[in-house]
Amino acid sequence: MRCPFCAHEDSQVKDSRPTEDHSAIRRRRQCTSCGARFTTFERVQLREITVVKSGDRRQPFERGKLEKSITLACRKRSIEAERIDQLVSGIQRQVETAGEAEIPSSRIGEMVMDGLRQIDSVAYIRFASVYRDFSEARDFEEFASTVQEAARGE
């Protein structure tokens, strides 16, 4: 594993343990060159998945991109990183076990929306504003009112 500090090619594993939800192995590593310590996560990848974006563009599914977009929607909210990781792992598991080699980005977006709706309404609205391409303040107002109505109905 390449050291993120000095880019040396070799590191030693000092400690390994499963994450709380057992979806990955957490490894503490130490660079053999500079001595810096860092953490890596090892996850099972069931198959290569291609995401079909608008305009029929295709690109490989990347957990990091999914995690980044969800984290951005949850920024400055009191949502534990572990909860975000659980959501990302759940969506990744759904995508990989769907049995399809290709998945539309719109389906992944809907999975994220469903997950965020259960976690935090503000993060849900933030993600929806980008995902559904809100262009005016009125779009936010209309969407927020549907979120409030749904919350009252629960």
Short mmCIF file of C-alpha atoms in Angstrom, two decimals:
data_model
loop_
_atom_site.label_atom_id
_atom_site.label_comp_id
_atom_site.label_asym_id
_atom_site.label_seq_id
_atom_site.Cartn_x
_atom_site.Cartn_y
_atom_site.Cartn_z
CA MET A 1 0.00 0.00 0.00
CA ARG A 2 1.44 3.37 -1.03
CA CYS A 3 2.12 5.82 1.83
CA PRO A 4 -0.12 8.92 1.54
CA PHE A 5 2.62 11.05 3.13
CA CYS A 6 5.81 10.15 1.24
CA ALA A 7 4.42 7.93 -1.59
CA HIS A 8 6.75 5.05 -0.63
CA GLU A 9 5.46 1.76 -2.05
CA ASP A 10 5.75 -0.35 1.10
CA SER A 11 3.93 -0.33 4.44
CA GLN A 12 3.37 -2.79 7.25
CA VAL A 13 0.01 -3.72 8.76
CA LYS A 14 0.11 -3.02 12.49
CA ASP A 15 -3.51 -3.86 13.38
CA SER A 16 -6.55 -5.32 11.60
CA ARG A 17 -10.13 -5.47 12.79
CA PRO A 18 -13.60 -5.53 11.26
CA THR A 19 -15.71 -2.38 11.19
CA GLU A 20 -18.75 -2.29 13.46
CA ASP A 21 -21.15 -3.39 10.72
CA HIS A 22 -18.63 -6.03 9.49
CA SER A 23 -18.77 -4.61 5.95
CA ALA A 24 -15.02 -3.92 5.83
CA ILE A 25 -11.67 -4.60 7.45
CA ARG A 26 -9.95 -1.61 9.06
CA ARG A 27 -6.16 -1.81 8.85
CA ARG A 28 -3.69 0.44 10.68
CA ARG A 29 -0.50 0.66 8.63
CA GLN A 30 2.95 2.11 9.10
CA CYS A 31 5.19 3.28 6.27
CA THR A 32 8.54 1.48 6.23
CA SER A 33 10.24 4.60 4.87
CA CYS A 34 8.96 7.63 6.82
CA GLY A 35 7.29 5.82 9.74
CA ALA A 36 3.95 7.61 9.29
CA ARG A 37 0.81 5.72 10.36
CA PHE A 38 -2.41 5.67 8.39
CA THR A 39 -5.65 3.70 8.14
CA THR A 40 -7.03 1.80 5.16
CA PHE A 41 -10.31 -0.03 4.68
CA GLU A 42 -10.66 -3.25 2.73
CA ARG A 43 -14.13 -4.02 1.34
CA VAL A 44 -15.49 -6.88 -0.72
CA GLN A 45 -16.42 -5.94 -4.26
CA LEU A 46 -18.83 -8.48 -5.69
CA ARG A 47 -18.59 -7.38 -9.32
CA GLU A 48 -17.70 -4.47 -11.54
CA ILE A 49 -20.69 -2.18 -11.89
CA THR A 50 -21.05 0.49 -14.57
CA VAL A 51 -23.12 3.59 -13.85
CA VAL A 52 -25.13 4.85 -16.82
CA LYS A 53 -25.35 8.63 -16.61
CA SER A 54 -27.43 11.07 -18.62
CA GLY A 55 -26.59 11.11 -22.30
CA ASP A 56 -25.67 7.41 -22.08
CA ARG A 57 -22.24 8.22 -20.63
CA ARG A 58 -20.84 5.27 -18.69
CA GLN A 59 -18.34 5.12 -15.86
CA PRO A 60 -17.37 2.61 -13.20
CA PHE A 61 -19.26 2.71 -9.89
CA GLU A 62 -17.10 4.42 -7.29
CA ARG A 63 -17.95 4.15 -3.60
CA GLY A 64 -15.85 7.25 -2.92
CA LYS A 65 -18.00 9.45 -5.18
CA LEU A 66 -21.17 8.20 -3.50
CA GLU A 67 -19.69 8.81 -0.05
CA LYS A 68 -18.53 12.30 -1.02
CA SER A 69 -21.95 13.40 -2.29
CA ILE A 70 -23.74 12.08 0.79
CA THR A 71 -21.16 13.64 3.13
CA LEU A 72 -21.57 16.97 1.35
CA ALA A 73 -25.35 16.86 1.84
CA CYS A 74 -24.82 16.06 5.54
CA ARG A 75 -22.18 18.76 6.11
CA LYS A 76 -22.63 20.74 9.34
CA ARG A 77 -25.45 18.46 10.46
CA SER A 78 -25.21 16.36 13.62
CA ILE A 79 -24.98 13.08 11.72
CA GLU A 80 -22.35 10.60 12.82
CA ALA A 81 -19.81 9.50 10.22
CA GLU A 82 -20.70 5.90 11.09
CA ARG A 83 -24.33 6.52 10.06
CA ILE A 84 -23.18 7.94 6.71
CA ASP A 85 -20.88 4.95 6.20
CA GLN A 86 -23.79 2.59 6.92
CA LEU A 87 -25.92 4.36 4.32
CA VAL A 88 -23.14 4.22 1.72
CA SER A 89 -22.47 0.52 2.47
CA GLY A 90 -26.18 -0.27 2.20
CA ILE A 91 -26.50 1.45 -1.17
CA GLN A 92 -23.32 -0.21 -2.44
CA ARG A 93 -24.63 -3.60 -1.33
CA GLN A 94 -27.97 -2.98 -3.12
CA VAL A 95 -26.17 -1.95 -6.31
CA GLU A 96 -23.83 -4.96 -6.26
CA THR A 97 -26.49 -7.54 -5.40
CA ALA A 98 -29.02 -6.27 -7.96
CA GLY A 99 -27.55 -8.74 -10.45
CA GLU A 100 -27.05 -6.14 -13.16
CA ALA A 101 -23.75 -5.07 -14.71
CA GLU A 102 -25.13 -1.58 -15.39
CA ILE A 103 -27.26 0.68 -13.23
CA PRO A 104 -28.74 4.08 -14.09
CA SER A 105 -27.42 6.96 -11.98
CA SER A 106 -31.05 7.94 -11.39
CA ARG A 107 -31.65 4.69 -9.49
CA ILE A 108 -28.64 5.35 -7.27
CA GLY A 109 -29.91 8.90 -6.70
CA GLU A 110 -33.29 7.55 -5.57
CA MET A 111 -31.56 5.14 -3.16
CA VAL A 112 -29.64 8.06 -1.67
CA MET A 113 -32.83 10.12 -1.40
CA ASP A 114 -34.63 7.27 0.39
CA GLY A 115 -31.75 6.85 2.82
CA LEU A 116 -31.31 10.55 3.57
CA ARG A 117 -35.06 11.03 4.07
CA GLN A 118 -34.84 8.58 6.99
CA ILE A 119 -31.71 10.18 8.47
CA ASP A 120 -32.10 13.97 8.23
CA SER A 121 -34.63 16.17 6.42
CA VAL A 122 -32.15 19.02 5.81
CA ALA A 123 -29.58 16.67 4.23
CA TYR A 124 -32.42 15.15 2.21
CA ILE A 125 -33.45 18.57 0.85
CA ARG A 126 -29.82 19.54 0.15
CA PHE A 127 -29.22 16.37 -1.87
CA ALA A 128 -32.55 16.75 -3.67
CA SER A 129 -31.69 20.33 -4.67
CA VAL A 130 -28.68 19.08 -6.62
CA TYR A 131 -30.15 15.77 -7.75
CA ARG A 132 -33.37 17.33 -9.03
CA ASP A 133 -31.58 20.47 -10.23
CA PHE A 134 -33.54 23.14 -8.34
CA SER A 135 -33.16 26.45 -10.16
CA GLU A 136 -35.28 28.83 -8.06
CA ALA A 137 -36.10 29.41 -4.40
CA ARG A 138 -39.66 28.34 -5.19
CA ASP A 139 -38.36 24.83 -6.02
CA PHE A 140 -36.91 24.59 -2.50
CA GLU A 141 -40.13 25.85 -0.93
CA GLU A 142 -42.31 23.36 -2.78
CA PHE A 143 -40.03 20.43 -2.01
CA ALA A 144 -39.63 21.43 1.66
CA SER A 145 -43.40 21.68 2.06
CA THR A 146 -43.84 18.12 0.71
CA VAL A 147 -41.18 16.94 3.18
CA GLN A 148 -43.04 18.65 6.05
CA GLU A 149 -46.38 17.16 4.99
CA ALA A 150 -44.84 13.68 4.79
CA ALA A 151 -43.32 14.12 8.27
CA ARG A 152 -46.70 15.08 9.72
CA GLY A 153 -48.31 12.03 8.11
CA GLU A 154 -45.87 9.59 9.75
#
